[in-house]
């Protein structure tokens, strides 16, 4: 065979092998189907035809083996994934034979590298070109504020561990206490790793190893094991600066090894205190019970907000002095003057209360650095590449709610990197950018907040989850056969269920997702999953606003809120009184632009809008058109109340989506008519 002939064969083989491999990789990942298999068969058939013409019998026989395996994919009912990987191995054999041909010609050795580069590189022709060398990953410098946040979190976790160790001492067979210790150690491990406290993270990891074995045994926990766990917890506290103890420098590795060895040999029940004495830890120190407590949250307030609160407080104090003066009757004021001032003071007091509640609010984006670091550290540990995108970070959320959401969000992000995002080489082969994307989006509504966490990874396999749950005894064969894909995905929230192939720092324990579900349900929320093979997984978290988190939301359920828009302060005041008597709360704006600004501030969501038409800056027509174009406010009934009249104007109002078009002035009957649209 001449060098030119060999060159043409290799040139033809490059795109054919690339196309076959790309399709089969998609099938192996759980996506695709007969279309990709048929395309791979066509590519191999074309290559075999060329090999036959050139008399390459060995190459032909290797392609025959690939075709036979592909036929099996069409005819068998077994899962396609494993078989697809076996075909990929056979294609590697075809490629190896192709690389042998240049060696036999003696002068085409350089074609070997070209074949490999082209065959693999061609798979990424649909994605943006990657840089020749990966850019240095973002470095996260830990400031004192981040460490303070971690210490606050660690204090609560270690207090919980201590309290449950005390329960375990009193009742060694308490599996719930054992699970809670395991849960808190797991969270501590992840958080310590994120802030770079590797020693504390490793110690928590050793605790997890031991706790996993104790959970599996479903037996009473020996006192020596409880003491070891308590010693480890105290050492973790010393490492992060929460306890002053010499135990921070003691090596607990031998104790953990000894206990695990005793469990493996079946002699763990005889573990005594001699092991601790032999290692220099002396007599057991009883674990002091601690009541789990929530670390005091810190709220940072801007100077602008403080100045505004001081101003409002000063005005309220001035109103108070004025009311006292009027009540004394020294200036001969009329009773109605007192009523007017009292009403104004009440309105100011309501505004002050609203602003004070606003002090608790902070930008959701303030936790972006912590979330970014969680993704960054997990990528380093898993040898993967991924970037975090946080959307709508300017939305303000109650500080306590943000604190409660950090833990489940970090678990979801770590889970996305470990189980979702593919290794860079795999992503390149299937036409994805080497760096994956994990996205967190927050949305706000009158009832609470909605969080969407998604990735562009491999997605979840319902069949694989059911198989794992069946093997673990979580479901029966009958349940697995009748279970829908949606129900199968929900199984990942079961305690102890994991699809990881092996135990690692970040996966294999089946605890992370159960923590997420417990955390969200504790907030009164819910979590749903959506997943598409080879395209990624999405978690939707809904958390209601309740109690002290948003008093305005609670009040709004009792008294509907009406937005009054009119450029006349007198009209706004008179309208407000009418709606107050009808049992409504009111807020007002002097023109359409001010009303739009108020709507999009995120503080108010009116149940009804009553607007004038002729106003400066933005008139009623433009205001209604803008409000109705918003997905958030499109369903809110709008009533135009104006001195204008005419069928053409009424028709225009209805065309814009208004509920009614009413002539000024308002009276009790017209207000009742307007209020009827709330229940229409």
PDB file of C-alpha atoms in Angstrom, residues 271-533:
ATOM      1  CA  UNK A 271     -13.631  -2.152  73.437  1.00  0.00           C
ATOM      2  CA  UNK A 272     -12.577  -0.691  76.761  1.00  0.00           C
ATOM      3  CA  UNK A 273     -10.823   2.309  78.118  1.00  0.00           C
ATOM      4  CA  UNK A 274      -7.401   0.661  78.038  1.00  0.00           C
ATOM      5  CA  UNK A 275      -7.020   1.643  74.405  1.00  0.00           C
ATOM      6  CA  UNK A 276      -7.372   5.273  75.367  1.00  0.00           C
ATOM      7  CA  UNK A 277      -5.080   4.971  78.354  1.00  0.00           C
ATOM      8  CA  UNK A 278      -2.451   3.221  76.231  1.00  0.00           C
ATOM      9  CA  UNK A 279      -2.496   6.118  73.815  1.00  0.00           C
ATOM     10  CA  UNK A 280      -1.994   8.680  76.539  1.00  0.00           C
ATOM     11  CA  UNK A 281      -5.516  10.025  76.923  1.00  0.00           C
ATOM     12  CA  UNK A 282      -5.993   8.865  80.501  1.00  0.00           C
ATOM     13  CA  UNK A 283      -9.388   8.227  82.033  1.00  0.00           C
ATOM     14  CA  UNK A 284     -12.672   8.907  80.305  1.00  0.00           C
ATOM     15  CA  UNK A 285     -13.998  12.373  80.689  1.00  0.00           C
ATOM     16  CA  UNK A 286     -17.778  12.423  80.778  1.00  0.00           C
ATOM     17  CA  UNK A 287     -19.364  14.290  77.935  1.00  0.00           C
ATOM     18  CA  UNK A 288     -21.052  17.366  79.303  1.00  0.00           C
ATOM     19  CA  UNK A 289     -24.511  17.809  77.862  1.00  0.00           C
ATOM     20  CA  UNK A 290     -24.977  21.002  75.939  1.00  0.00           C
ATOM     21  CA  UNK A 291     -28.245  22.387  74.747  1.00  0.00           C
ATOM     22  CA  UNK A 292     -28.136  22.846  70.986  1.00  0.00           C
ATOM     23  CA  UNK A 293     -28.298  26.514  70.287  1.00  0.00           C
ATOM     24  CA  UNK A 294     -28.526  28.642  67.241  1.00  0.00           C
ATOM     25  CA  UNK A 295     -25.566  31.002  66.831  1.00  0.00           C
ATOM     26  CA  UNK A 296     -26.598  34.622  67.167  1.00  0.00           C
ATOM     27  CA  UNK A 297     -27.061  35.943  63.624  1.00  0.00           C
ATOM     28  CA  UNK A 298     -25.256  39.124  62.634  1.00  0.00           C
ATOM     29  CA  UNK A 299     -27.021  41.811  60.611  1.00  0.00           C
ATOM     30  CA  UNK A 300     -24.960  44.503  58.902  1.00  0.00           C
ATOM     31  CA  UNK A 301     -26.852  47.761  58.432  1.00  0.00           C
ATOM     32  CA  UNK A 302     -25.842  50.484  55.981  1.00  0.00           C
ATOM     33  CA  UNK A 303     -25.412  54.041  57.253  1.00  0.00           C
ATOM     34  CA  UNK A 304     -28.125  55.217  54.854  1.00  0.00           C
ATOM     35  CA  UNK A 305     -30.645  52.870  56.460  1.00  0.00           C
ATOM     36  CA  UNK A 306     -29.605  53.942  59.951  1.00  0.00           C
ATOM     37  CA  UNK A 307     -29.938  57.616  59.025  1.00  0.00           C
ATOM     38  CA  UNK A 308     -33.417  56.972  57.626  1.00  0.00           C
ATOM     39  CA  UNK A 309     -34.480  55.154  60.814  1.00  0.00           C
ATOM     40  CA  UNK A 310     -33.137  57.993  62.961  1.00  0.00           C
ATOM     41  CA  UNK A 311     -35.031  60.523  60.836  1.00  0.00           C
ATOM     42  CA  UNK A 312     -38.309  58.602  61.104  1.00  0.00           C
ATOM     43  CA  UNK A 313     -37.854  58.145  64.859  1.00  0.00           C
ATOM     44  CA  UNK A 314     -37.309  61.899  65.232  1.00  0.00           C
ATOM     45  CA  UNK A 315     -40.460  62.678  63.254  1.00  0.00           C
ATOM     46  CA  UNK A 316     -42.462  60.205  65.327  1.00  0.00           C
ATOM     47  CA  UNK A 317     -41.206  61.821  68.538  1.00  0.00           C
ATOM     48  CA  UNK A 318     -42.230  65.224  67.179  1.00  0.00           C
ATOM     49  CA  UNK A 319     -45.738  63.899  66.432  1.00  0.00           C
ATOM     50  CA  UNK A 320     -45.907  62.584  69.984  1.00  0.00           C
ATOM     51  CA  UNK A 321     -45.092  66.023  71.403  1.00  0.00           C
ATOM     52  CA  UNK A 322     -47.659  67.640  69.087  1.00  0.00           C
ATOM     53  CA  UNK A 323     -50.396  65.218  70.186  1.00  0.00           C
ATOM     54  CA  UNK A 324     -49.635  65.897  73.861  1.00  0.00           C
ATOM     55  CA  UNK A 325     -49.827  69.624  73.195  1.00  0.00           C
ATOM     56  CA  UNK A 326     -53.156  69.298  71.355  1.00  0.00           C
ATOM     57  CA  UNK A 327     -54.614  67.110  74.091  1.00  0.00           C
ATOM     58  CA  UNK A 328     -53.738  69.695  76.721  1.00  0.00           C
ATOM     59  CA  UNK A 329     -55.951  72.192  74.854  1.00  0.00           C
ATOM     60  CA  UNK A 330     -53.521  75.026  75.526  1.00  0.00           C
ATOM     61  CA  UNK A 331     -53.670  76.287  71.955  1.00  0.00           C
ATOM     62  CA  UNK A 332     -57.451  75.945  71.596  1.00  0.00           C
ATOM     63  CA  UNK A 333     -57.208  73.278  68.887  1.00  0.00           C
ATOM     64  CA  UNK A 334     -60.256  71.436  67.632  1.00  0.00           C
ATOM     65  CA  UNK A 335     -60.734  67.654  68.211  1.00  0.00           C
ATOM     66  CA  UNK A 336     -60.421  66.986  64.497  1.00  0.00           C
ATOM     67  CA  UNK A 337     -56.878  68.412  64.609  1.00  0.00           C
ATOM     68  CA  UNK A 338     -55.911  65.725  67.113  1.00  0.00           C
ATOM     69  CA  UNK A 339     -57.424  63.053  64.866  1.00  0.00           C
ATOM     70  CA  UNK A 340     -55.490  64.306  61.857  1.00  0.00           C
ATOM     71  CA  UNK A 341     -52.167  64.338  63.696  1.00  0.00           C
ATOM     72  CA  UNK A 342     -52.831  60.936  65.274  1.00  0.00           C
ATOM     73  CA  UNK A 343     -53.582  59.400  61.870  1.00  0.00           C
ATOM     74  CA  UNK A 344     -50.397  60.878  60.433  1.00  0.00           C
ATOM     75  CA  UNK A 345     -48.404  59.556  63.389  1.00  0.00           C
ATOM     76  CA  UNK A 346     -49.907  56.089  62.942  1.00  0.00           C
ATOM     77  CA  UNK A 347     -48.936  56.082  59.279  1.00  0.00           C
ATOM     78  CA  UNK A 348     -45.417  57.163  60.176  1.00  0.00           C
ATOM     79  CA  UNK A 349     -45.233  54.455  62.843  1.00  0.00           C
ATOM     80  CA  UNK A 350     -46.242  51.836  60.287  1.00  0.00           C
ATOM     81  CA  UNK A 351     -43.528  53.095  57.933  1.00  0.00           C
ATOM     82  CA  UNK A 352     -40.963  52.986  60.724  1.00  0.00           C
ATOM     83  CA  UNK A 353     -41.948  49.411  61.571  1.00  0.00           C
ATOM     84  CA  UNK A 354     -41.611  48.441  57.924  1.00  0.00           C
ATOM     85  CA  UNK A 355     -38.160  50.031  57.702  1.00  0.00           C
ATOM     86  CA  UNK A 356     -37.077  48.312  60.923  1.00  0.00           C
ATOM     87  CA  UNK A 357     -38.111  44.955  59.519  1.00  0.00           C
ATOM     88  CA  UNK A 358     -36.139  45.873  56.423  1.00  0.00           C
ATOM     89  CA  UNK A 359     -33.000  46.066  58.563  1.00  0.00           C
ATOM     90  CA  UNK A 360     -33.133  42.278  58.831  1.00  0.00           C
ATOM     91  CA  UNK A 361     -32.979  41.974  55.069  1.00  0.00           C
ATOM     92  CA  UNK A 362     -29.775  41.472  53.115  1.00  0.00           C
ATOM     93  CA  UNK A 363     -28.844  40.790  49.518  1.00  0.00           C
ATOM     94  CA  UNK A 364     -28.982  37.108  48.652  1.00  0.00           C
ATOM     95  CA  UNK A 365     -25.755  37.686  46.742  1.00  0.00           C
ATOM     96  CA  UNK A 366     -23.848  38.163  50.005  1.00  0.00           C
ATOM     97  CA  UNK A 367     -23.386  34.376  50.174  1.00  0.00           C
ATOM     98  CA  UNK A 368     -22.017  34.136  46.622  1.00  0.00           C
ATOM     99  CA  UNK A 369     -18.403  33.900  47.821  1.00  0.00           C
ATOM    100  CA  UNK A 370     -19.226  30.954  50.103  1.00  0.00           C
ATOM    101  CA  UNK A 371     -21.139  29.164  47.341  1.00  0.00           C
ATOM    102  CA  UNK A 372     -18.358  29.883  44.843  1.00  0.00           C
ATOM    103  CA  UNK A 373     -15.788  28.443  47.184  1.00  0.00           C
ATOM    104  CA  UNK A 374     -17.868  25.283  47.707  1.00  0.00           C
ATOM    105  CA  UNK A 375     -17.873  24.677  43.938  1.00  0.00           C
ATOM    106  CA  UNK A 376     -14.199  25.595  43.591  1.00  0.00           C
ATOM    107  CA  UNK A 377     -12.968  23.301  46.393  1.00  0.00           C
ATOM    108  CA  UNK A 378     -15.143  20.369  45.283  1.00  0.00           C
ATOM    109  CA  UNK A 379     -13.868  20.731  41.699  1.00  0.00           C
ATOM    110  CA  UNK A 380     -10.291  20.576  42.981  1.00  0.00           C
ATOM    111  CA  UNK A 381     -11.046  17.460  45.030  1.00  0.00           C
ATOM    112  CA  UNK A 382     -12.857  15.755  42.121  1.00  0.00           C
ATOM    113  CA  UNK A 383     -10.456  16.911  39.340  1.00  0.00           C
ATOM    114  CA  UNK A 384     -13.296  18.638  37.497  1.00  0.00           C
ATOM    115  CA  UNK A 385     -13.954  22.112  36.140  1.00  0.00           C
ATOM    116  CA  UNK A 386     -17.128  24.090  36.801  1.00  0.00           C
ATOM    117  CA  UNK A 387     -18.248  27.676  37.264  1.00  0.00           C
ATOM    118  CA  UNK A 388     -21.039  28.980  39.479  1.00  0.00           C
ATOM    119  CA  UNK A 389     -23.600  31.466  38.162  1.00  0.00           C
ATOM    120  CA  UNK A 390     -25.800  33.242  40.709  1.00  0.00           C
ATOM    121  CA  UNK A 391     -28.803  35.080  39.253  1.00  0.00           C
ATOM    122  CA  UNK A 392     -30.930  37.788  40.914  1.00  0.00           C
ATOM    123  CA  UNK A 393     -28.418  38.205  43.732  1.00  0.00           C
ATOM    124  CA  UNK A 394     -29.734  41.719  44.436  1.00  0.00           C
ATOM    125  CA  UNK A 395     -33.025  40.347  45.796  1.00  0.00           C
ATOM    126  CA  UNK A 396     -33.189  41.002  49.545  1.00  0.00           C
ATOM    127  CA  UNK A 397     -34.020  38.105  51.855  1.00  0.00           C
ATOM    128  CA  UNK A 398     -34.363  37.856  55.620  1.00  0.00           C
ATOM    129  CA  UNK A 399     -31.004  37.215  57.297  1.00  0.00           C
ATOM    130  CA  UNK A 400     -32.268  34.181  59.228  1.00  0.00           C
ATOM    131  CA  UNK A 401     -33.637  32.620  56.050  1.00  0.00           C
ATOM    132  CA  UNK A 402     -30.312  33.093  54.264  1.00  0.00           C
ATOM    133  CA  UNK A 403     -28.527  31.428  57.195  1.00  0.00           C
ATOM    134  CA  UNK A 404     -30.930  28.482  56.973  1.00  0.00           C
ATOM    135  CA  UNK A 405     -30.440  28.130  53.204  1.00  0.00           C
ATOM    136  CA  UNK A 406     -26.634  28.093  53.122  1.00  0.00           C
ATOM    137  CA  UNK A 407     -26.256  24.473  54.287  1.00  0.00           C
ATOM    138  CA  UNK A 408     -28.712  22.871  51.822  1.00  0.00           C
ATOM    139  CA  UNK A 409     -27.401  25.033  48.965  1.00  0.00           C
ATOM    140  CA  UNK A 410     -23.807  23.965  49.597  1.00  0.00           C
ATOM    141  CA  UNK A 411     -24.897  20.310  49.649  1.00  0.00           C
ATOM    142  CA  UNK A 412     -26.708  20.761  46.324  1.00  0.00           C
ATOM    143  CA  UNK A 413     -23.712  22.481  44.719  1.00  0.00           C
ATOM    144  CA  UNK A 414     -21.264  19.821  45.901  1.00  0.00           C
ATOM    145  CA  UNK A 415     -23.679  17.146  44.701  1.00  0.00           C
ATOM    146  CA  UNK A 416     -23.891  18.811  41.276  1.00  0.00           C
ATOM    147  CA  UNK A 417     -20.112  18.727  40.880  1.00  0.00           C
ATOM    148  CA  UNK A 418     -19.635  15.188  42.219  1.00  0.00           C
ATOM    149  CA  UNK A 419     -22.567  13.422  40.539  1.00  0.00           C
ATOM    150  CA  UNK A 420     -23.550  15.762  37.716  1.00  0.00           C
ATOM    151  CA  UNK A 421     -20.624  17.514  36.058  1.00  0.00           C
ATOM    152  CA  UNK A 422     -18.573  15.110  33.926  1.00  0.00           C
ATOM    153  CA  UNK A 423     -14.739  15.050  33.897  1.00  0.00           C
ATOM    154  CA  UNK A 424     -13.269  17.533  31.362  1.00  0.00           C
ATOM    155  CA  UNK A 425     -12.146  14.812  28.954  1.00  0.00           C
ATOM    156  CA  UNK A 426     -15.623  13.246  28.896  1.00  0.00           C
ATOM    157  CA  UNK A 427     -17.306  16.601  28.308  1.00  0.00           C
ATOM    158  CA  UNK A 428     -14.938  17.287  25.426  1.00  0.00           C
ATOM    159  CA  UNK A 429     -15.696  13.929  23.825  1.00  0.00           C
ATOM    160  CA  UNK A 430     -19.465  14.465  23.873  1.00  0.00           C
ATOM    161  CA  UNK A 431     -19.271  18.007  22.547  1.00  0.00           C
ATOM    162  CA  UNK A 432     -19.657  19.994  25.778  1.00  0.00           C
ATOM    163  CA  UNK A 433     -17.348  22.768  27.019  1.00  0.00           C
ATOM    164  CA  UNK A 434     -14.739  21.301  29.373  1.00  0.00           C
ATOM    165  CA  UNK A 435     -15.887  23.634  32.146  1.00  0.00           C
ATOM    166  CA  UNK A 436     -19.373  22.818  33.376  1.00  0.00           C
ATOM    167  CA  UNK A 437     -21.928  25.277  34.725  1.00  0.00           C
ATOM    168  CA  UNK A 438     -23.809  25.160  38.017  1.00  0.00           C
ATOM    169  CA  UNK A 439     -26.480  27.837  38.372  1.00  0.00           C
ATOM    170  CA  UNK A 440     -28.407  29.186  41.367  1.00  0.00           C
ATOM    171  CA  UNK A 441     -31.388  31.462  40.677  1.00  0.00           C
ATOM    172  CA  UNK A 442     -33.595  33.078  43.312  1.00  0.00           C
ATOM    173  CA  UNK A 443     -37.089  34.410  42.642  1.00  0.00           C
ATOM    174  CA  UNK A 444     -39.392  36.292  44.992  1.00  0.00           C
ATOM    175  CA  UNK A 445     -43.173  36.186  45.367  1.00  0.00           C
ATOM    176  CA  UNK A 446     -45.701  37.352  47.978  1.00  0.00           C
ATOM    177  CA  UNK A 447     -45.744  33.857  49.478  1.00  0.00           C
ATOM    178  CA  UNK A 448     -42.001  33.374  49.806  1.00  0.00           C
ATOM    179  CA  UNK A 449     -38.909  32.628  47.765  1.00  0.00           C
ATOM    180  CA  UNK A 450     -38.159  30.108  45.047  1.00  0.00           C
ATOM    181  CA  UNK A 451     -34.660  28.752  44.439  1.00  0.00           C
ATOM    182  CA  UNK A 452     -33.659  26.880  41.297  1.00  0.00           C
ATOM    183  CA  UNK A 453     -30.337  25.012  41.333  1.00  0.00           C
ATOM    184  CA  UNK A 454     -29.298  23.326  38.091  1.00  0.00           C
ATOM    185  CA  UNK A 455     -26.261  21.975  36.278  1.00  0.00           C
ATOM    186  CA  UNK A 456     -25.412  21.000  32.697  1.00  0.00           C
ATOM    187  CA  UNK A 457     -24.030  17.577  33.616  1.00  0.00           C
ATOM    188  CA  UNK A 458     -24.985  13.982  32.911  1.00  0.00           C
ATOM    189  CA  UNK A 459     -28.349  14.038  34.675  1.00  0.00           C
ATOM    190  CA  UNK A 460     -29.856  11.370  36.923  1.00  0.00           C
ATOM    191  CA  UNK A 461     -30.768   7.861  35.805  1.00  0.00           C
ATOM    192  CA  UNK A 462     -34.098   6.694  37.315  1.00  0.00           C
ATOM    193  CA  UNK A 463     -33.270   3.068  36.436  1.00  0.00           C
ATOM    194  CA  UNK A 464     -29.939   3.254  38.217  1.00  0.00           C
ATOM    195  CA  UNK A 465     -31.517   4.849  41.289  1.00  0.00           C
ATOM    196  CA  UNK A 466     -34.224   2.153  41.415  1.00  0.00           C
ATOM    197  CA  UNK A 467     -31.601  -0.582  41.052  1.00  0.00           C
ATOM    198  CA  UNK A 468     -29.587   0.858  43.933  1.00  0.00           C
ATOM    199  CA  UNK A 469     -32.677   1.267  46.132  1.00  0.00           C
ATOM    200  CA  UNK A 470     -33.684  -2.315  45.332  1.00  0.00           C
ATOM    201  CA  UNK A 471     -30.214  -3.591  46.239  1.00  0.00           C
ATOM    202  CA  UNK A 472     -30.308  -1.661  49.522  1.00  0.00           C
ATOM    203  CA  UNK A 473     -33.748  -3.035  50.396  1.00  0.00           C
ATOM    204  CA  UNK A 474     -35.376   0.405  50.312  1.00  0.00           C
ATOM    205  CA  UNK A 475     -37.981  -0.801  47.790  1.00  0.00           C
ATOM    206  CA  UNK A 476     -39.291  -4.166  46.608  1.00  0.00           C
ATOM    207  CA  UNK A 477     -39.061  -5.579  43.094  1.00  0.00           C
ATOM    208  CA  UNK A 478     -42.801  -5.003  42.641  1.00  0.00           C
ATOM    209  CA  UNK A 479     -42.463  -1.372  43.704  1.00  0.00           C
ATOM    210  CA  UNK A 480     -39.522  -0.877  41.348  1.00  0.00           C
ATOM    211  CA  UNK A 481     -41.453  -2.329  38.405  1.00  0.00           C
ATOM    212  CA  UNK A 482     -44.426  -0.010  38.878  1.00  0.00           C
ATOM    213  CA  UNK A 483     -42.501   3.075  39.998  1.00  0.00           C
ATOM    214  CA  UNK A 484     -42.550   6.148  37.745  1.00  0.00           C
ATOM    215  CA  UNK A 485     -39.360   7.997  36.841  1.00  0.00           C
ATOM    216  CA  UNK A 486     -40.498  10.970  38.944  1.00  0.00           C
ATOM    217  CA  UNK A 487     -40.937   8.784  42.037  1.00  0.00           C
ATOM    218  CA  UNK A 488     -37.595   7.105  41.369  1.00  0.00           C
ATOM    219  CA  UNK A 489     -35.812  10.453  41.407  1.00  0.00           C
ATOM    220  CA  UNK A 490     -37.355  11.218  44.816  1.00  0.00           C
ATOM    221  CA  UNK A 491     -35.546   8.159  46.234  1.00  0.00           C
ATOM    222  CA  UNK A 492     -32.273  10.115  46.351  1.00  0.00           C
ATOM    223  CA  UNK A 493     -33.634  11.849  49.475  1.00  0.00           C
ATOM    224  CA  UNK A 494     -33.705   8.520  51.378  1.00  0.00           C
ATOM    225  CA  UNK A 495     -31.173   8.261  54.173  1.00  0.00           C
ATOM    226  CA  UNK A 496     -28.205   6.129  53.203  1.00  0.00           C
ATOM    227  CA  UNK A 497     -29.060   5.818  49.490  1.00  0.00           C
ATOM    228  CA  UNK A 498     -26.208   6.762  47.159  1.00  0.00           C
ATOM    229  CA  UNK A 499     -25.380   6.018  43.529  1.00  0.00           C
ATOM    230  CA  UNK A 500     -21.660   6.656  44.043  1.00  0.00           C
ATOM    231  CA  UNK A 501     -19.481   3.724  43.017  1.00  0.00           C
ATOM    232  CA  UNK A 502     -17.104   4.168  45.949  1.00  0.00           C
ATOM    233  CA  UNK A 503     -16.696   6.124  49.173  1.00  0.00           C
ATOM    234  CA  UNK A 504     -14.814   9.402  48.881  1.00  0.00           C
ATOM    235  CA  UNK A 505     -14.506  12.680  50.728  1.00  0.00           C
ATOM    236  CA  UNK A 506     -17.559  14.082  48.930  1.00  0.00           C
ATOM    237  CA  UNK A 507     -19.736  11.075  48.067  1.00  0.00           C
ATOM    238  CA  UNK A 508     -20.762   7.559  48.942  1.00  0.00           C
ATOM    239  CA  UNK A 509     -22.545   8.006  52.270  1.00  0.00           C
ATOM    240  CA  UNK A 510     -26.063   8.841  51.116  1.00  0.00           C
ATOM    241  CA  UNK A 511     -26.481  11.605  53.659  1.00  0.00           C
ATOM    242  CA  UNK A 512     -26.171  14.934  51.805  1.00  0.00           C
ATOM    243  CA  UNK A 513     -29.524  14.913  50.005  1.00  0.00           C
ATOM    244  CA  UNK A 514     -31.438  13.786  53.084  1.00  0.00           C
ATOM    245  CA  UNK A 515     -29.977  16.813  54.889  1.00  0.00           C
ATOM    246  CA  UNK A 516     -31.197  19.058  52.075  1.00  0.00           C
ATOM    247  CA  UNK A 517     -34.754  17.708  52.279  1.00  0.00           C
ATOM    248  CA  UNK A 518     -34.854  17.913  56.081  1.00  0.00           C
ATOM    249  CA  UNK A 519     -33.556  21.496  56.039  1.00  0.00           C
ATOM    250  CA  UNK A 520     -36.111  22.694  53.482  1.00  0.00           C
ATOM    251  CA  UNK A 521     -39.033  20.899  55.153  1.00  0.00           C
ATOM    252  CA  UNK A 522     -38.000  22.354  58.514  1.00  0.00           C
ATOM    253  CA  UNK A 523     -38.571  25.768  56.926  1.00  0.00           C
ATOM    254  CA  UNK A 524     -42.027  24.629  55.800  1.00  0.00           C
ATOM    255  CA  UNK A 525     -40.849  24.387  52.202  1.00  0.00           C
ATOM    256  CA  UNK A 526     -40.719  21.753  49.492  1.00  0.00           C
ATOM    257  CA  UNK A 527     -38.182  20.458  46.967  1.00  0.00           C
ATOM    258  CA  UNK A 528     -38.740  18.952  43.503  1.00  0.00           C
ATOM    259  CA  UNK A 529     -36.383  17.388  40.954  1.00  0.00           C
ATOM    260  CA  UNK A 530     -36.249  17.501  37.188  1.00  0.00           C
ATOM    261  CA  UNK A 531     -33.557  15.677  35.222  1.00  0.00           C
ATOM    262  CA  UNK A 532     -32.756  15.066  31.560  1.00  0.00           C
ATOM    263  CA  UNK A 533     -30.101  12.502  30.533  1.00  0.00           C
TER     264      UNK A 533
END
